[in-house]
C-alpha positions as protocol buffer text, in pm:
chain_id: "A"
residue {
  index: 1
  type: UNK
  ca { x: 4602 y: 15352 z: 3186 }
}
residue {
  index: 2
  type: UNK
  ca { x: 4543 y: 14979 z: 3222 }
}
residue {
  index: 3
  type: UNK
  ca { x: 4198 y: 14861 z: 3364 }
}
residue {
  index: 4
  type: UNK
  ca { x: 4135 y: 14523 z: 3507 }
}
residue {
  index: 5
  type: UNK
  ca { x: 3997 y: 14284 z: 3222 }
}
residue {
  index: 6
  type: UNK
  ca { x: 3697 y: 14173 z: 3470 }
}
residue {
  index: 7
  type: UNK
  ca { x: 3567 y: 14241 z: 3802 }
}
residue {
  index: 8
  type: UNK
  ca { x: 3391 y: 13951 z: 3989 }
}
residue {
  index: 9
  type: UNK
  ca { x: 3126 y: 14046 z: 4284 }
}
residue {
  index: 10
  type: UNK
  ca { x: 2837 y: 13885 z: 4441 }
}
residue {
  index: 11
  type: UNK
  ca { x: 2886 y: 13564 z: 4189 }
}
residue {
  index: 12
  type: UNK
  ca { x: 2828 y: 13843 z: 3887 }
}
residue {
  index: 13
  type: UNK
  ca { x: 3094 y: 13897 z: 3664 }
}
residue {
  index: 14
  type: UNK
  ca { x: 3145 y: 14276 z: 3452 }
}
residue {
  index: 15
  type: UNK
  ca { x: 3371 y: 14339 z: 3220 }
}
residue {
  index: 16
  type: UNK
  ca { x: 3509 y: 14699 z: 3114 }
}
residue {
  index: 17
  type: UNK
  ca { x: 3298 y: 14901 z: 2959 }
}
residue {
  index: 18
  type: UNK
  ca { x: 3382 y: 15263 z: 3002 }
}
residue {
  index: 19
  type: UNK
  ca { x: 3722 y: 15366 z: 3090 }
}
residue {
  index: 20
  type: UNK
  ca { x: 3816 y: 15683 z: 3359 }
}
residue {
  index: 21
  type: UNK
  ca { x: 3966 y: 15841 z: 3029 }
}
residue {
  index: 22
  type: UNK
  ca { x: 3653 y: 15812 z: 2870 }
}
residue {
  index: 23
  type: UNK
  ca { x: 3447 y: 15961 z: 3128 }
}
residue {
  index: 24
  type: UNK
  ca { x: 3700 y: 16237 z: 3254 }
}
residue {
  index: 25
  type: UNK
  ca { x: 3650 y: 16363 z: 2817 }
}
residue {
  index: 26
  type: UNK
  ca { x: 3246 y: 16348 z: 2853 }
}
residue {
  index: 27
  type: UNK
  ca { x: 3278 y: 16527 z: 3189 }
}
residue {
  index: 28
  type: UNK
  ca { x: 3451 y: 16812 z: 3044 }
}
residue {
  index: 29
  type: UNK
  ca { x: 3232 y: 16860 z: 2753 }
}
residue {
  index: 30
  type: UNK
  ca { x: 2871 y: 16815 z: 2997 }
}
residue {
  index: 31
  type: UNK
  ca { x: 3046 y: 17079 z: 3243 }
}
residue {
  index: 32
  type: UNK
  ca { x: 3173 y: 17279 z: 2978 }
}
residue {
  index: 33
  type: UNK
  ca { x: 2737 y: 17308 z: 2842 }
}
residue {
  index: 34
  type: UNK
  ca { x: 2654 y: 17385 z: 3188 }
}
residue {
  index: 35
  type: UNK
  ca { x: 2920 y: 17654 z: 3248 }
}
residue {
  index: 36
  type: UNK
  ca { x: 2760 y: 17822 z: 2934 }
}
residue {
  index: 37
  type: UNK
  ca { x: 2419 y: 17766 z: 3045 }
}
residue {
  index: 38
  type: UNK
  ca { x: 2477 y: 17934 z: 3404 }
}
residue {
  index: 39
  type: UNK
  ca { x: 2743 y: 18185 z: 3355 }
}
residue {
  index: 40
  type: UNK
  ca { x: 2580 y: 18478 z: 3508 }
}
residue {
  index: 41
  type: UNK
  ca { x: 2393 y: 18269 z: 3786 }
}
residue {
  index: 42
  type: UNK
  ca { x: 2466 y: 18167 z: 4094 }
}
residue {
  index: 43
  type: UNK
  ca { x: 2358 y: 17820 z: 4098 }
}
residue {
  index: 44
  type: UNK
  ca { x: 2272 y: 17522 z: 4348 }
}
residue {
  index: 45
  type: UNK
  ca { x: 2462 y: 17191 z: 4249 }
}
residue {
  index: 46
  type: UNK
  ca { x: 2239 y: 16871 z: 4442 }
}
residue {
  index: 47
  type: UNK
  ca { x: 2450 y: 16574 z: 4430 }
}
residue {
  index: 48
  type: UNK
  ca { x: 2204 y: 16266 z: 4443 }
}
residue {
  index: 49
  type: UNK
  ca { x: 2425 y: 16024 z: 4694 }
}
residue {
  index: 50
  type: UNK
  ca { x: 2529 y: 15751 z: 4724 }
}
residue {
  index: 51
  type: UNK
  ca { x: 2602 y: 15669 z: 4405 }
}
residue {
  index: 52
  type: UNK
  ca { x: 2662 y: 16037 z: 4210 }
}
residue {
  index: 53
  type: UNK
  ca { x: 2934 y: 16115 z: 4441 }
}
residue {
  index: 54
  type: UNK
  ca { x: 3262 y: 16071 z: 4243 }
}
residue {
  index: 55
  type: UNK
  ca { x: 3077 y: 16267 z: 3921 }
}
residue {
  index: 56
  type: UNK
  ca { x: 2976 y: 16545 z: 4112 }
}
residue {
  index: 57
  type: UNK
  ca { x: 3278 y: 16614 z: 4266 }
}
residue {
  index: 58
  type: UNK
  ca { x: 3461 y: 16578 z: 3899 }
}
residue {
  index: 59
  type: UNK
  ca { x: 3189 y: 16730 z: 3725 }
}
residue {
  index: 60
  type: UNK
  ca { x: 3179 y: 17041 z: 4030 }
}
residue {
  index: 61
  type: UNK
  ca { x: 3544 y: 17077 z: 3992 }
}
residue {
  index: 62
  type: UNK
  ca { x: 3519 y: 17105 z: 3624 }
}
residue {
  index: 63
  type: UNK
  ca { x: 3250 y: 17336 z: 3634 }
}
residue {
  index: 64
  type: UNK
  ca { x: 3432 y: 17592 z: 3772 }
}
residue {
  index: 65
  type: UNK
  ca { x: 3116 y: 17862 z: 3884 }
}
residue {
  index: 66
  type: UNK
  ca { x: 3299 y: 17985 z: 4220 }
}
residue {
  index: 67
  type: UNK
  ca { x: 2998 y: 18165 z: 4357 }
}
residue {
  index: 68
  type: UNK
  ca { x: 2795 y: 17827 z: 4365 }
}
residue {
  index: 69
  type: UNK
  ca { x: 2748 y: 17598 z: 4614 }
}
residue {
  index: 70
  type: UNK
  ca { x: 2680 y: 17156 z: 4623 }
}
residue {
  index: 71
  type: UNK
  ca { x: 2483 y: 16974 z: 4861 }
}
residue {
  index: 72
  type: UNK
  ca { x: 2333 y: 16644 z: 4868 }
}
residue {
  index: 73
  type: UNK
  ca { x: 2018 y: 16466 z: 4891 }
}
residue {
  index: 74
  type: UNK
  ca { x: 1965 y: 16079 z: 4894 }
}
residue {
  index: 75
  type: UNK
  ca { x: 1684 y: 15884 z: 4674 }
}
residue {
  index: 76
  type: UNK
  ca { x: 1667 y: 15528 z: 4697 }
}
residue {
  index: 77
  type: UNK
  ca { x: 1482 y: 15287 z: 4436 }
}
residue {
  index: 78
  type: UNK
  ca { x: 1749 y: 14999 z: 4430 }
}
residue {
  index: 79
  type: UNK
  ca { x: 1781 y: 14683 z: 4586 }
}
residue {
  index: 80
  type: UNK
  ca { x: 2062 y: 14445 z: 4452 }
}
residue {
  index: 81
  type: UNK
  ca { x: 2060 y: 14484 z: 4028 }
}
residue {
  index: 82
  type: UNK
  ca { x: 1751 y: 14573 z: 4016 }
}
residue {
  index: 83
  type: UNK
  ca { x: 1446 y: 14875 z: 4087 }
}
residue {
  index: 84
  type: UNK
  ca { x: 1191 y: 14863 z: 4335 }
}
residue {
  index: 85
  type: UNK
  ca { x: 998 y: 15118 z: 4126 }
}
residue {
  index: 86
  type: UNK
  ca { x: 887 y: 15301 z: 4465 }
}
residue {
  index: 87
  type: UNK
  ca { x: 1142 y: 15563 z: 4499 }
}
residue {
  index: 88
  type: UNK
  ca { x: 1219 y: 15713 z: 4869 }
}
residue {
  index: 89
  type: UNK
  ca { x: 1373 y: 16004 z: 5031 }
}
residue {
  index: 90
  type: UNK
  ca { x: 1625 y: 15905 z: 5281 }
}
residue {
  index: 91
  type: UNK
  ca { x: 1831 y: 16226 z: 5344 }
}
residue {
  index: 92
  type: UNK
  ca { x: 1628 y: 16577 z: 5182 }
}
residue {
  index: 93
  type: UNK
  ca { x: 1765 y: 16926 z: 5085 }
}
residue {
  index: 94
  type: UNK
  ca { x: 1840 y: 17194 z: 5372 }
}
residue {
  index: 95
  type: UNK
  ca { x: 1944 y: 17486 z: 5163 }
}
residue {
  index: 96
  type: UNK
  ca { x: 1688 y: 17733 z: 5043 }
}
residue {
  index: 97
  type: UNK
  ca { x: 1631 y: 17714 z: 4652 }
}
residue {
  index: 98
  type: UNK
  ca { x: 1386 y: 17987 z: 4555 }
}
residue {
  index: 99
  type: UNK
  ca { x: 1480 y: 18190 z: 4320 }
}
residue {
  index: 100
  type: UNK
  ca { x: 1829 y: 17938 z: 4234 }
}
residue {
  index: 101
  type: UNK
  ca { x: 1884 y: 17807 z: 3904 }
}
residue {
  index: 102
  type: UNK
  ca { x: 1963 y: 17389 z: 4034 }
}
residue {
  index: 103
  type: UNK
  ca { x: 2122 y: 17155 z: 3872 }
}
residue {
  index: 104
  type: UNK
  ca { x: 2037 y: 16795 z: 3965 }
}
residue {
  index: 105
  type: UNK
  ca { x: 2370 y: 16574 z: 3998 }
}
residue {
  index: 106
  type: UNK
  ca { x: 2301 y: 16251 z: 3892 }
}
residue {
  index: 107
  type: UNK
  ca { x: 2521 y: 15888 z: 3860 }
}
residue {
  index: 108
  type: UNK
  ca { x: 2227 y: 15729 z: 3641 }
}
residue {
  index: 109
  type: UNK
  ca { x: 1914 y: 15741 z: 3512 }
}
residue {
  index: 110
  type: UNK
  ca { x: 1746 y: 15410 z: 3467 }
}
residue {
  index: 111
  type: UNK
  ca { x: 1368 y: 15462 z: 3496 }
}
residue {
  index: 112
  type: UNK
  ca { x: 1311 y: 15795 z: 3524 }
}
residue {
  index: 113
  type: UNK
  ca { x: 1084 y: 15799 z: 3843 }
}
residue {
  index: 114
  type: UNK
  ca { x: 1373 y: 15880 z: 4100 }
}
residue {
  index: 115
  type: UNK
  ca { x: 1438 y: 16177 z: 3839 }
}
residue {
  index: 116
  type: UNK
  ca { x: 1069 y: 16305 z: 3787 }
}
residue {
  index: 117
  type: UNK
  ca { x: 991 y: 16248 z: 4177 }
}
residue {
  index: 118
  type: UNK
  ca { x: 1307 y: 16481 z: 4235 }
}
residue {
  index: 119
  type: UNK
  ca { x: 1237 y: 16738 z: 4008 }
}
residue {
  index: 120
  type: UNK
  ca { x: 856 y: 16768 z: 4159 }
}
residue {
  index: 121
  type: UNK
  ca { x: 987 y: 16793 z: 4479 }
}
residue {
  index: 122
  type: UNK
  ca { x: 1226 y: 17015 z: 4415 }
}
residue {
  index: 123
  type: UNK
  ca { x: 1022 y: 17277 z: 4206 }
}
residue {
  index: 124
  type: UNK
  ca { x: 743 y: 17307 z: 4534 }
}
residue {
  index: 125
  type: UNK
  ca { x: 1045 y: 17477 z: 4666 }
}
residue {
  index: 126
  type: UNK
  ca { x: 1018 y: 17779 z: 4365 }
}
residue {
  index: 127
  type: UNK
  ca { x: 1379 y: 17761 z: 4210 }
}
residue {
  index: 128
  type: UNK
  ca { x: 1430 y: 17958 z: 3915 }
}
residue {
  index: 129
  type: UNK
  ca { x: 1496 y: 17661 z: 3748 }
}
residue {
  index: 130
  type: UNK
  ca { x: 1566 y: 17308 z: 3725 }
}
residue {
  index: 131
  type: UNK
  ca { x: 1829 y: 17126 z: 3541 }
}
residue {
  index: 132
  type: UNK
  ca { x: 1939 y: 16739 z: 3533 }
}
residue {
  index: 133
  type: UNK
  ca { x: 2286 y: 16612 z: 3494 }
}
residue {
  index: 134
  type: UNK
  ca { x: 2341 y: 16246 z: 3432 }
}
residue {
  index: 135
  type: UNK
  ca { x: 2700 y: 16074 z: 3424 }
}
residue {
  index: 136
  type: UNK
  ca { x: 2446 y: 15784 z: 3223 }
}
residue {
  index: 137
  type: UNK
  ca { x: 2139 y: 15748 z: 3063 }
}
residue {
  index: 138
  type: UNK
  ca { x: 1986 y: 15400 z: 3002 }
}
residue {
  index: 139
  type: UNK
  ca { x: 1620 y: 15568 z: 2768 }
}
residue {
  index: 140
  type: UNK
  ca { x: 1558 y: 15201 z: 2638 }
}
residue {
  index: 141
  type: UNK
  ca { x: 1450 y: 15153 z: 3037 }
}
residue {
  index: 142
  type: UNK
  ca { x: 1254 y: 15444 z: 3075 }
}
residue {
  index: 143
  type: UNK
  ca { x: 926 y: 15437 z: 3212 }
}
residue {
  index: 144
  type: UNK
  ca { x: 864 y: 15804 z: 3277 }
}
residue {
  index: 145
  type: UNK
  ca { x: 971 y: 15982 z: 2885 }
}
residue {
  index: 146
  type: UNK
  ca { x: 1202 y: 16174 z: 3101 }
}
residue {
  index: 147
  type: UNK
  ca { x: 1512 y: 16327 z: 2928 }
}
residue {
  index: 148
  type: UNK
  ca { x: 1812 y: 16482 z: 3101 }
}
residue {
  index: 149
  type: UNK
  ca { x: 1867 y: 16837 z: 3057 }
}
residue {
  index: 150
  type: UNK
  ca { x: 2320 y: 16678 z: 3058 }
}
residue {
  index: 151
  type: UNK
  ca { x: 2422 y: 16332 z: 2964 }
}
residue {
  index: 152
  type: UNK
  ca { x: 2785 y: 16215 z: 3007 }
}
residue {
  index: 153
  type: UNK
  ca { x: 2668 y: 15879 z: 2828 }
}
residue {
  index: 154
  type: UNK
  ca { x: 2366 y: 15719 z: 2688 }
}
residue {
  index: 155
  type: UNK
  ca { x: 2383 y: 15345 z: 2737 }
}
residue {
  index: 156
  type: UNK
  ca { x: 2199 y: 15004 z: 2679 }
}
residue {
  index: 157
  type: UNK
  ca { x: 1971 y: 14864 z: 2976 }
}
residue {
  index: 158
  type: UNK
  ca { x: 2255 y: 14592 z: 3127 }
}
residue {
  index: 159
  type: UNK
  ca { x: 2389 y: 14647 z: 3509 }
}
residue {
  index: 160
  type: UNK
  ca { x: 2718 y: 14849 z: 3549 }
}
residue {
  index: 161
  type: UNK
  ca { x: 2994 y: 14902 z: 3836 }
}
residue {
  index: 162
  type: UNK
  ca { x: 3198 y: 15136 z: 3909 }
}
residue {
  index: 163
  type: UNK
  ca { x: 3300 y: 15512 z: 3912 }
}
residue {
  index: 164
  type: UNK
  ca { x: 3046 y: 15547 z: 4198 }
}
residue {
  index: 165
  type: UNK
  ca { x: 2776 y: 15310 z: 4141 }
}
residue {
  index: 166
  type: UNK
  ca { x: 2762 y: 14994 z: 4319 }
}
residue {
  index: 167
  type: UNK
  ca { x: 2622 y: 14611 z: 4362 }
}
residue {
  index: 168
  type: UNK
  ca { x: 2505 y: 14643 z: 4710 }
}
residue {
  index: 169
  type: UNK
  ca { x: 2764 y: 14919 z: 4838 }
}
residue {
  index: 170
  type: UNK
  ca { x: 3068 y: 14698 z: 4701 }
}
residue {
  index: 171
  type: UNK
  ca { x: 3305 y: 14866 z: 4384 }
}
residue {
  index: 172
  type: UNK
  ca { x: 3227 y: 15204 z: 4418 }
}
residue {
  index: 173
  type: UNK
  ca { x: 3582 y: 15261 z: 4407 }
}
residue {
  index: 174
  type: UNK
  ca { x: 3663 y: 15122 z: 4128 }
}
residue {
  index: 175
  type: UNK
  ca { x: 3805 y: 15421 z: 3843 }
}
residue {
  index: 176
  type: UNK
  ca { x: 3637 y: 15290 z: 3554 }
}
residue {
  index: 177
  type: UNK
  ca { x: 3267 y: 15154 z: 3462 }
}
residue {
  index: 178
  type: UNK
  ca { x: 3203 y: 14827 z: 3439 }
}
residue {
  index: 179
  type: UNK
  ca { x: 2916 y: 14625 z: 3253 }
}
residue {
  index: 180
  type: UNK
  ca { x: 2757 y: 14259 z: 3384 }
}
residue {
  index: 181
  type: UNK
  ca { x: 2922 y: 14000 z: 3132 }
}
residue {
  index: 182
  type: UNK
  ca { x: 2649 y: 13846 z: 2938 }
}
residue {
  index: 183
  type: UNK
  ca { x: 2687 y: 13428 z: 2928 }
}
């Protein structure tokens, strides 16, 4: 399939960087390791929204666990290209977890403290357990050590578009991943 060479928004040009063929082969394999993982559960999928959307409905799909459910939780840290480092709950989990394996749907993980801050919130709720799917991990940014349990892609600490993720709520749509043109 043929991807647009660049993508210009907010003065900020990105170039192509991962393609939807790309990602649709790492999403098989990540929910092909979780499938094994959670056979013989009944597990609780949280999508992390905005910005996870697209992979967790791919990834869900993919998955294939029929007696699980998704629901969705929103975290925010960003602002423009970059971190705040204070990381917020805007819309929390309704379901009950205790006793649920969970698995944490992810679109990135830059930091680590949306991740960590998740995860602590999430085990005061007793779950049987806790796992963290990332479409992309950027560990040269971490500040936390953190490690997802799932990673679709590890990649270097520039600014991407696409496939979900955003430059303030503009290019979600787009079906591949872009990466901020360096000058």
């Amino acid at each position: 399939m043929e991807i647009d060479k660049q993508v210009t928004v907010n003065g900020l040009t990105f170039v192509p960087y991962l393609t939807r063929d790309k990602i649709a082969e790492q999403i098989k394999r990540v929910a092909s390791e979780i499938r094994n993982d959670l056979k013989d559960s009944s597990p609780v999928f949280i999508c992390v929204l905005n910005g996870a959307f697209m992979f967790a409905a791919d990834l869900y799909r993919e998955i294939g666990i029929n007696d699980s459910v998704i629901t969705f939780v929103k975290y925010s840290s960003y602002e423009g290209t970059s971190t705040t480092g204070k990381v917020k709950e805007v819309i929390g989990l309704k379901e009950d977890i205790e006793g649920k394996d969970v698995v944490i749907i992810e679109d990135i993980v830059d930091t680590g403290l949306t991740a960590v801050k998740m995860i602590e919130d999430l085990k005061q709720r007793n779950p049987k357990s806790v796992r963290f799917a990332t479409l992309l991990h950027k560990p040269e940014s971490s500040k936390t050590g953190f490690i997802p349990d799932y990673t679709a892609f590890s990649i270097p600490p520039k600014f991407i578009i696409g496939y979900g993720l955003d430059l303030d709520g503009k290019v979600r749509n787009l079906k591949d991943i872009y990466i901020i043109r360096e000058e």
